[in-house]
Amino acid sequence: MELIADRPTPQVTVTDIRTLLDSSAELPVLYINYGPGEDDTEAELDVWAAGLAYQPDIALTHATALDQLGEEPSSETIAAFLPRVQKAVGQMFSVRGM
């Protein structure tokens, strides 16, 4: 496992969740994108097809978001859900590969 404490943890936003819910990708997921190089000091959240994202970096699937939030959640509903997703991202990010 690679420690990455020197990088700031990506913050989950309502926009991230909306992007996931609105994605036309096949089986979309919200995942931590660490960038192309090992020396990259920033990571961000991104939405992509599950088959193209590194499995341990997936923070939330489209199916789980729909199960938890419903088909057309309000911004307030999504905002109330953010702490749970942020906690998962924080745990995943604290030790990469977890």
Tab-separated table of N, CA, C and O in Angstrom:
chain	number	residue	atom	x	y	z
A	1	MET	N	0.830	-1.181	0.000
A	1	MET	CA	0.000	0.000	0.000
A	1	MET	C	0.875	1.246	0.000
A	1	MET	O	1.904	1.271	0.636
A	2	GLU	N	0.415	2.238	-0.706
A	2	GLU	CA	1.163	3.476	-0.840
A	2	GLU	C	0.530	4.561	0.027
A	2	GLU	O	-0.645	4.869	-0.122
A	3	LEU	N	1.290	5.122	0.951
A	3	LEU	CA	0.782	6.224	1.755
A	3	LEU	C	0.755	7.490	0.914
A	3	LEU	O	1.707	7.795	0.211
A	4	ILE	N	-0.354	8.239	0.993
A	4	ILE	CA	-0.477	9.442	0.184
A	4	ILE	C	-0.932	10.621	1.029
A	4	ILE	O	-1.652	11.482	0.583
A	5	ALA	N	-0.456	10.680	2.247
A	5	ALA	CA	-0.890	11.709	3.183
A	5	ALA	C	-0.519	13.113	2.730
A	5	ALA	O	-1.105	14.077	3.183
A	6	ASP	N	0.471	13.243	1.818
A	6	ASP	CA	0.888	14.566	1.376
A	6	ASP	C	-0.063	15.171	0.344
A	6	ASP	O	0.083	16.320	-0.029
A	7	ARG	N	-1.041	14.436	-0.099
A	7	ARG	CA	-2.025	14.939	-1.068
A	7	ARG	C	-3.302	15.344	-0.343
A	7	ARG	O	-3.739	14.658	0.579
A	8	PRO	N	-3.934	16.431	-0.783
A	8	PRO	CA	-5.221	16.788	-0.177
A	8	PRO	C	-6.314	15.814	-0.629
A	8	PRO	O	-6.346	15.410	-1.787
A	9	THR	N	-7.171	15.445	0.299
A	9	THR	CA	-8.268	14.536	-0.020
A	9	THR	C	-9.282	15.248	-0.912
A	9	THR	O	-9.706	16.354	-0.595
A	10	PRO	N	-9.676	14.629	-2.023
A	10	PRO	CA	-10.692	15.250	-2.878
A	10	PRO	C	-12.007	15.413	-2.115
A	10	PRO	O	-12.399	14.533	-1.345
A	11	GLN	N	-12.666	16.519	-2.325
A	11	GLN	CA	-13.930	16.798	-1.660
A	11	GLN	C	-15.094	16.455	-2.581
A	11	GLN	O	-15.136	16.890	-3.733
A	12	VAL	N	-16.036	15.674	-2.083
A	12	VAL	CA	-17.215	15.280	-2.844
A	12	VAL	C	-18.211	16.435	-2.825
A	12	VAL	O	-18.486	17.011	-1.768
A	13	THR	N	-18.757	16.762	-3.991
A	13	THR	CA	-19.715	17.860	-4.106
A	13	THR	C	-21.037	17.361	-4.680
A	13	THR	O	-21.110	16.249	-5.231
A	14	VAL	N	-22.051	18.191	-4.567
A	14	VAL	CA	-23.346	17.884	-5.174
A	14	VAL	C	-23.164	17.696	-6.678
A	14	VAL	O	-23.755	16.796	-7.279
A	15	THR	N	-22.303	18.503	-7.284
A	15	THR	CA	-22.043	18.394	-8.723
A	15	THR	C	-21.466	17.029	-9.080
A	15	THR	O	-21.843	16.442	-10.105
A	16	ASP	N	-20.573	16.496	-8.247
A	16	ASP	CA	-20.020	15.157	-8.491
A	16	ASP	C	-21.124	14.106	-8.535
A	16	ASP	O	-21.144	13.241	-9.412
A	17	ILE	N	-22.036	14.178	-7.580
A	17	ILE	CA	-23.119	13.191	-7.503
A	17	ILE	C	-24.074	13.370	-8.681
A	17	ILE	O	-24.502	12.391	-9.298
A	18	ARG	N	-24.388	14.598	-9.026
A	18	ARG	CA	-25.255	14.857	-10.188
A	18	ARG	C	-24.603	14.342	-11.472
A	18	ARG	O	-25.276	13.766	-12.331
A	19	THR	N	-23.302	14.554	-11.613
A	19	THR	CA	-22.587	14.059	-12.790
A	19	THR	C	-22.684	12.542	-12.871
A	19	THR	O	-22.908	11.981	-13.951
A	20	LEU	N	-22.535	11.874	-11.734
A	20	LEU	CA	-22.671	10.420	-11.688
A	20	LEU	C	-24.078	10.000	-12.096
A	20	LEU	O	-24.256	9.114	-12.934
A	21	LEU	N	-25.080	10.635	-11.522
A	21	LEU	CA	-26.465	10.263	-11.809
A	21	LEU	C	-26.846	10.537	-13.256
A	21	LEU	O	-27.647	9.807	-13.837
A	22	ASP	N	-26.281	11.574	-13.854
A	22	ASP	CA	-26.623	11.965	-15.222
A	22	ASP	C	-25.726	11.341	-16.284
A	22	ASP	O	-25.940	11.546	-17.481
A	23	SER	N	-24.733	10.584	-15.873
A	23	SER	CA	-23.751	10.043	-16.816
A	23	SER	C	-24.383	9.053	-17.789
A	23	SER	O	-25.236	8.251	-17.416
A	24	SER	N	-23.921	9.114	-19.030
A	24	SER	CA	-24.377	8.166	-20.037
A	24	SER	C	-23.366	7.028	-20.231
A	24	SER	O	-23.544	6.174	-21.095
A	25	ALA	N	-22.320	7.015	-19.413
A	25	ALA	CA	-21.319	5.945	-19.484
A	25	ALA	C	-21.969	4.611	-19.116
A	25	ALA	O	-22.966	4.560	-18.400
A	26	GLU	N	-21.387	3.534	-19.595
A	26	GLU	CA	-21.886	2.211	-19.242
A	26	GLU	C	-21.466	1.893	-17.810
A	26	GLU	O	-20.281	1.897	-17.487
A	27	LEU	N	-22.436	1.676	-16.935
A	27	LEU	CA	-22.204	1.416	-15.516
A	27	LEU	C	-21.275	2.486	-14.913
A	27	LEU	O	-20.167	2.194	-14.467
A	28	PRO	N	-21.721	3.736	-14.867
A	28	PRO	CA	-20.855	4.812	-14.370
A	28	PRO	C	-20.550	4.689	-12.879
A	28	PRO	O	-21.354	4.176	-12.109
A	29	VAL	N	-19.357	5.165	-12.528
A	29	VAL	CA	-18.915	5.171	-11.143
A	29	VAL	C	-18.223	6.501	-10.846
A	29	VAL	O	-17.678	7.146	-11.729
A	30	LEU	N	-18.244	6.894	-9.579
A	30	LEU	CA	-17.465	8.023	-9.089
A	30	LEU	C	-16.200	7.422	-8.506
A	30	LEU	O	-16.261	6.540	-7.646
A	31	TYR	N	-15.044	7.863	-9.000
A	31	TYR	CA	-13.795	7.258	-8.543
A	31	TYR	C	-12.748	8.326	-8.291
A	31	TYR	O	-12.865	9.463	-8.736
A	32	ILE	N	-11.707	7.943	-7.551
A	32	ILE	CA	-10.584	8.842	-7.285
A	32	ILE	C	-9.595	8.691	-8.431
A	32	ILE	O	-9.077	7.602	-8.671
A	33	ASN	N	-9.349	9.782	-9.123
A	33	ASN	CA	-8.395	9.805	-10.228
A	33	ASN	C	-7.099	10.392	-9.686
A	33	ASN	O	-7.033	11.572	-9.359
A	34	TYR	N	-6.076	9.572	-9.573
A	34	TYR	CA	-4.801	9.999	-8.998
A	34	TYR	C	-3.892	10.676	-10.011
A	34	TYR	O	-2.815	11.125	-9.670
A	35	GLY	N	-4.301	10.745	-11.246
A	35	GLY	CA	-3.480	11.383	-12.263
A	35	GLY	C	-2.564	10.391	-12.932
A	35	GLY	O	-2.443	9.242	-12.513
A	36	PRO	N	-1.882	10.850	-13.970
A	36	PRO	CA	-1.105	9.929	-14.793
A	36	PRO	C	0.228	9.484	-14.206
A	36	PRO	O	0.703	8.406	-14.517
A	37	GLY	N	0.861	10.288	-13.364
A	37	GLY	CA	2.199	9.935	-12.877
A	37	GLY	C	2.233	9.661	-11.400
A	37	GLY	O	1.371	10.090	-10.655
A	38	GLU	N	3.264	8.933	-10.981
A	38	GLU	CA	3.420	8.625	-9.558
A	38	GLU	C	3.736	9.866	-8.738
A	38	GLU	O	3.464	9.920	-7.556
A	39	ASP	N	4.354	10.882	-9.379
A	39	ASP	CA	4.712	12.086	-8.635
A	39	ASP	C	3.604	13.126	-8.644
A	39	ASP	O	3.779	14.223	-8.135
A	40	ASP	N	2.446	12.802	-9.221
A	40	ASP	CA	1.316	13.728	-9.248
A	40	ASP	C	0.880	14.011	-7.821
A	40	ASP	O	0.676	13.102	-7.036
A	41	THR	N	0.767	15.281	-7.476
A	41	THR	CA	0.470	15.635	-6.088
A	41	THR	C	-1.004	15.920	-5.851
A	41	THR	O	-1.394	16.179	-4.725
A	42	GLU	N	-1.814	15.898	-6.875
A	42	GLU	CA	-3.235	16.153	-6.689
A	42	GLU	C	-4.056	14.994	-7.221
A	42	GLU	O	-3.692	14.363	-8.200
A	43	ALA	N	-5.135	14.749	-6.566
A	43	ALA	CA	-6.085	13.745	-7.020
A	43	ALA	C	-7.435	14.439	-7.103
A	43	ALA	O	-7.680	15.432	-6.420
A	44	GLU	N	-8.304	13.902	-7.942
A	44	GLU	CA	-9.631	14.485	-8.086
A	44	GLU	C	-10.652	13.376	-8.242
A	44	GLU	O	-10.295	12.230	-8.507
A	45	LEU	N	-11.898	13.736	-8.064
A	45	LEU	CA	-12.972	12.786	-8.291
A	45	LEU	C	-13.421	12.926	-9.732
A	45	LEU	O	-13.454	14.028	-10.282
A	46	ASP	N	-13.762	11.799	-10.331
A	46	ASP	CA	-14.181	11.800	-11.720
A	46	ASP	C	-15.237	10.722	-11.901
A	46	ASP	O	-15.377	9.827	-11.064
A	47	VAL	N	-15.981	10.818	-12.989
A	47	VAL	CA	-16.990	9.819	-13.319
A	47	VAL	C	-16.571	9.162	-14.624
A	47	VAL	O	-16.196	9.839	-15.590
A	48	TRP	N	-16.624	7.828	-14.624
A	48	TRP	CA	-16.227	7.072	-15.799
A	48	TRP	C	-16.926	5.725	-15.769
A	48	TRP	O	-17.556	5.376	-14.774
A	49	ALA	N	-16.797	4.964	-16.811
A	49	ALA	CA	-17.390	3.627	-16.867
A	49	ALA	C	-16.667	2.700	-15.887
A	49	ALA	O	-15.443	2.748	-15.770
A	50	ALA	N	-17.413	1.874	-15.199
A	50	ALA	CA	-16.840	0.987	-14.184
A	50	ALA	C	-15.729	0.106	-14.743
A	50	ALA	O	-14.722	-0.123	-14.081
A	51	GLY	N	-15.885	-0.359	-15.957
A	51	GLY	CA	-14.889	-1.233	-16.552
A	51	GLY	C	-13.572	-0.542	-16.867
A	51	GLY	O	-12.565	-1.201	-17.088
A	52	LEU	N	-13.573	0.790	-16.861
A	52	LEU	CA	-12.369	1.549	-17.182
A	52	LEU	C	-11.728	2.200	-15.959
A	52	LEU	O	-10.660	2.796	-16.062
A	53	ALA	N	-12.378	2.092	-14.817
A	53	ALA	CA	-11.849	2.671	-13.576
A	53	ALA	C	-11.193	1.566	-12.751
A	53	ALA	O	-11.670	0.425	-12.735
A	54	TYR	N	-10.103	1.908	-12.069
A	54	TYR	CA	-9.410	0.961	-11.194
A	54	TYR	C	-10.324	0.643	-10.016
A	54	TYR	O	-10.720	1.542	-9.262
A	55	GLN	N	-10.700	-0.600	-9.875
A	55	GLN	CA	-11.710	-1.028	-8.898
A	55	GLN	C	-11.489	-0.488	-7.479
A	55	GLN	O	-12.427	0.015	-6.873
A	56	PRO	N	-10.279	-0.541	-6.906
A	56	PRO	CA	-10.098	-0.037	-5.540
A	56	PRO	C	-10.289	1.476	-5.395
A	56	PRO	O	-10.409	1.977	-4.292
A	57	ASP	N	-10.322	2.203	-6.512
A	57	ASP	CA	-10.483	3.656	-6.457
A	57	ASP	C	-11.933	4.094	-6.611
A	57	ASP	O	-12.233	5.288	-6.576
A	58	ILE	N	-12.861	3.152	-6.771
A	58	ILE	CA	-14.276	3.488	-6.952
A	58	ILE	C	-14.902	3.813	-5.599
A	58	ILE	O	-14.911	2.998	-4.683
A	59	ALA	N	-15.433	5.029	-5.504
A	59	ALA	CA	-16.041	5.496	-4.254
A	59	ALA	C	-17.548	5.272	-4.222
A	59	ALA	O	-18.122	5.066	-3.149
A	60	LEU	N	-18.199	5.329	-5.390
A	60	LEU	CA	-19.653	5.207	-5.435
A	60	LEU	C	-20.081	4.764	-6.824
A	60	LEU	O	-19.590	5.292	-7.816
A	61	THR	N	-20.986	3.808	-6.873
A	61	THR	CA	-21.520	3.367	-8.162
A	61	THR	C	-22.842	4.081	-8.448
A	61	THR	O	-23.522	4.560	-7.534
A	62	HIS	N	-23.191	4.125	-9.706
A	62	HIS	CA	-24.464	4.721	-10.131
A	62	HIS	C	-25.630	3.998	-9.467
A	62	HIS	O	-26.558	4.622	-8.959
A	63	ALA	N	-25.562	2.668	-9.439
A	63	ALA	CA	-26.640	1.866	-8.851
A	63	ALA	C	-26.833	2.182	-7.372
A	63	ALA	O	-27.967	2.323	-6.903
A	64	THR	N	-25.740	2.309	-6.634
A	64	THR	CA	-25.847	2.641	-5.203
A	64	THR	C	-26.411	4.037	-5.010
A	64	THR	O	-27.257	4.252	-4.132
A	65	ALA	N	-25.964	4.974	-5.827
A	65	ALA	CA	-26.493	6.344	-5.729
A	65	ALA	C	-27.999	6.356	-5.981
A	65	ALA	O	-28.752	7.006	-5.242
A	66	LEU	N	-28.450	5.625	-6.995
A	66	LEU	CA	-29.891	5.549	-7.265
A	66	LEU	C	-30.645	4.900	-6.113
A	66	LEU	O	-31.724	5.362	-5.730
A	67	ASP	N	-30.093	3.826	-5.554
A	67	ASP	CA	-30.731	3.148	-4.425
A	67	ASP	C	-30.873	4.079	-3.232
A	67	ASP	O	-31.901	4.076	-2.547
A	68	GLN	N	-29.846	4.858	-2.957
A	68	GLN	CA	-29.832	5.724	-1.781
A	68	GLN	C	-30.593	7.033	-1.986
A	68	GLN	O	-31.154	7.578	-1.036
A	69	LEU	N	-30.592	7.552	-3.229
A	69	LEU	CA	-31.124	8.894	-3.473
A	69	LEU	C	-32.412	8.934	-4.283
A	69	LEU	O	-33.110	9.948	-4.264
A	70	GLY	N	-32.716	7.872	-5.010
A	70	GLY	CA	-33.894	7.874	-5.876
A	70	GLY	C	-33.566	8.430	-7.256
A	70	GLY	O	-32.454	8.867	-7.526
A	71	GLU	N	-34.557	8.429	-8.122
A	71	GLU	CA	-34.369	8.816	-9.525
A	71	GLU	C	-34.029	10.292	-9.721
A	71	GLU	O	-33.175	10.624	-10.516
A	72	GLU	N	-34.712	11.184	-9.041
A	72	GLU	CA	-34.498	12.620	-9.228
A	72	GLU	C	-34.370	13.314	-7.868
A	72	GLU	O	-35.267	14.046	-7.439
A	73	PRO	N	-33.248	13.122	-7.203
A	73	PRO	CA	-33.090	13.701	-5.862
A	73	PRO	C	-32.905	15.222	-5.918
A	73	PRO	O	-32.345	15.760	-6.877
A	74	SER	N	-33.358	15.881	-4.880
A	74	SER	CA	-33.152	17.325	-4.768
A	74	SER	C	-31.708	17.588	-4.346
A	74	SER	O	-31.008	16.685	-3.860
A	75	SER	N	-31.286	18.813	-4.514
A	75	SER	CA	-29.936	19.195	-4.077
A	75	SER	C	-29.775	18.995	-2.580
A	75	SER	O	-28.702	18.628	-2.110
A	76	GLU	N	-30.840	19.215	-1.824
A	76	GLU	CA	-30.791	19.041	-0.372
A	76	GLU	C	-30.613	17.570	-0.008
A	76	GLU	O	-29.875	17.236	0.920
A	77	THR	N	-31.277	16.683	-0.734
A	77	THR	CA	-31.138	15.248	-0.491
A	77	THR	C	-29.705	14.800	-0.779
A	77	THR	O	-29.100	14.049	-0.005
A	78	ILE	N	-29.161	15.296	-1.884
A	78	ILE	CA	-27.783	14.950	-2.232
A	78	ILE	C	-26.822	15.511	-1.192
A	78	ILE	O	-25.900	14.819	-0.749
A	79	ALA	N	-27.037	16.750	-0.773
A	79	ALA	CA	-26.160	17.377	0.225
A	79	ALA	C	-26.165	16.590	1.534
A	79	ALA	O	-25.119	16.436	2.172
A	80	ALA	N	-27.304	16.052	1.914
A	80	ALA	CA	-27.390	15.254	3.140
A	80	ALA	C	-26.649	13.919	2.987
A	80	ALA	O	-26.190	13.351	3.983
A	81	PHE	N	-26.502	13.434	1.773
A	81	PHE	CA	-25.829	12.174	1.473
A	81	PHE	C	-24.307	12.343	1.385
A	81	PHE	O	-23.554	11.387	1.584
A	82	LEU	N	-23.836	13.546	1.103
A	82	LEU	CA	-22.409	13.800	0.879
A	82	LEU	C	-21.489	13.337	2.006
A	82	LEU	O	-20.428	12.777	1.715
A	83	PRO	N	-21.825	13.549	3.285
A	83	PRO	CA	-20.896	13.110	4.333
A	83	PRO	C	-20.578	11.617	4.288
A	83	PRO	O	-19.447	11.212	4.567
A	84	ARG	N	-21.545	10.793	3.907
A	84	ARG	CA	-21.292	9.350	3.820
A	84	ARG	C	-20.311	9.030	2.699
A	84	ARG	O	-19.410	8.208	2.871
A	85	VAL	N	-20.480	9.693	1.567
A	85	VAL	CA	-19.570	9.458	0.440
A	85	VAL	C	-18.195	10.032	0.762
A	85	VAL	O	-17.168	9.413	0.482
A	86	GLN	N	-18.175	11.207	1.400
A	86	GLN	CA	-16.900	11.827	1.758
A	86	GLN	C	-16.120	10.950	2.731
A	86	GLN	O	-14.902	10.828	2.625
A	87	LYS	N	-16.821	10.321	3.654
A	87	LYS	CA	-16.156	9.422	4.601
A	87	LYS	C	-15.503	8.264	3.856
A	87	LYS	O	-14.361	7.894	4.136
A	88	ALA	N	-16.213	7.697	2.893
A	88	ALA	CA	-15.654	6.595	2.108
A	88	ALA	C	-14.437	7.054	1.317
A	88	ALA	O	-13.414	6.363	1.290
A	89	VAL	N	-14.523	8.230	0.706
A	89	VAL	CA	-13.388	8.762	-0.054
A	89	VAL	C	-12.198	8.991	0.877
A	89	VAL	O	-11.065	8.637	0.551
A	90	GLY	N	-12.442	9.549	2.042
A	90	GLY	CA	-11.371	9.794	3.009
A	90	GLY	C	-10.681	8.513	3.438
A	90	GLY	O	-9.451	8.464	3.534
A	91	GLN	N	-11.456	7.473	3.691
A	91	GLN	CA	-10.885	6.193	4.093
A	91	GLN	C	-10.071	5.573	2.951
A	91	GLN	O	-8.981	5.056	3.171
A	92	MET	N	-10.597	5.654	1.752
A	92	MET	CA	-9.899	5.091	0.591
A	92	MET	C	-8.622	5.873	0.322
A	92	MET	O	-7.593	5.309	-0.050
A	93	PHE	N	-8.682	7.175	0.516
A	93	PHE	CA	-7.581	8.052	0.169
A	93	PHE	C	-6.465	8.017	1.204
A	93	PHE	O	-5.307	8.253	0.874
A	94	SER	N	-6.791	7.710	2.448
A	94	SER	CA	-5.786	7.734	3.500
A	94	SER	C	-4.675	6.718	3.258
A	94	SER	O	-3.522	6.968	3.557
A	95	VAL	N	-5.026	5.576	2.707
A	95	VAL	CA	-4.034	4.571	2.328
A	95	VAL	C	-4.470	4.038	0.964
A	95	VAL	O	-5.437	3.297	0.874
A	96	ARG	N	-3.760	4.450	-0.052
A	96	ARG	CA	-4.116	4.033	-1.414
A	96	ARG	C	-3.977	2.524	-1.539
A	96	ARG	O	-3.045	1.920	-1.040
A	97	GLY	N	-4.968	1.945	-2.208
A	97	GLY	CA	-4.965	0.509	-2.420
A	97	GLY	C	-5.875	-0.211	-1.466
A	97	GLY	O	-6.031	-1.406	-1.520
A	98	MET	N	-6.484	0.509	-0.558
A	98	MET	CA	-7.364	-0.079	0.434
A	98	MET	C	-8.676	-0.462	-0.195
A	98	MET	O	-9.185	0.159	-1.057
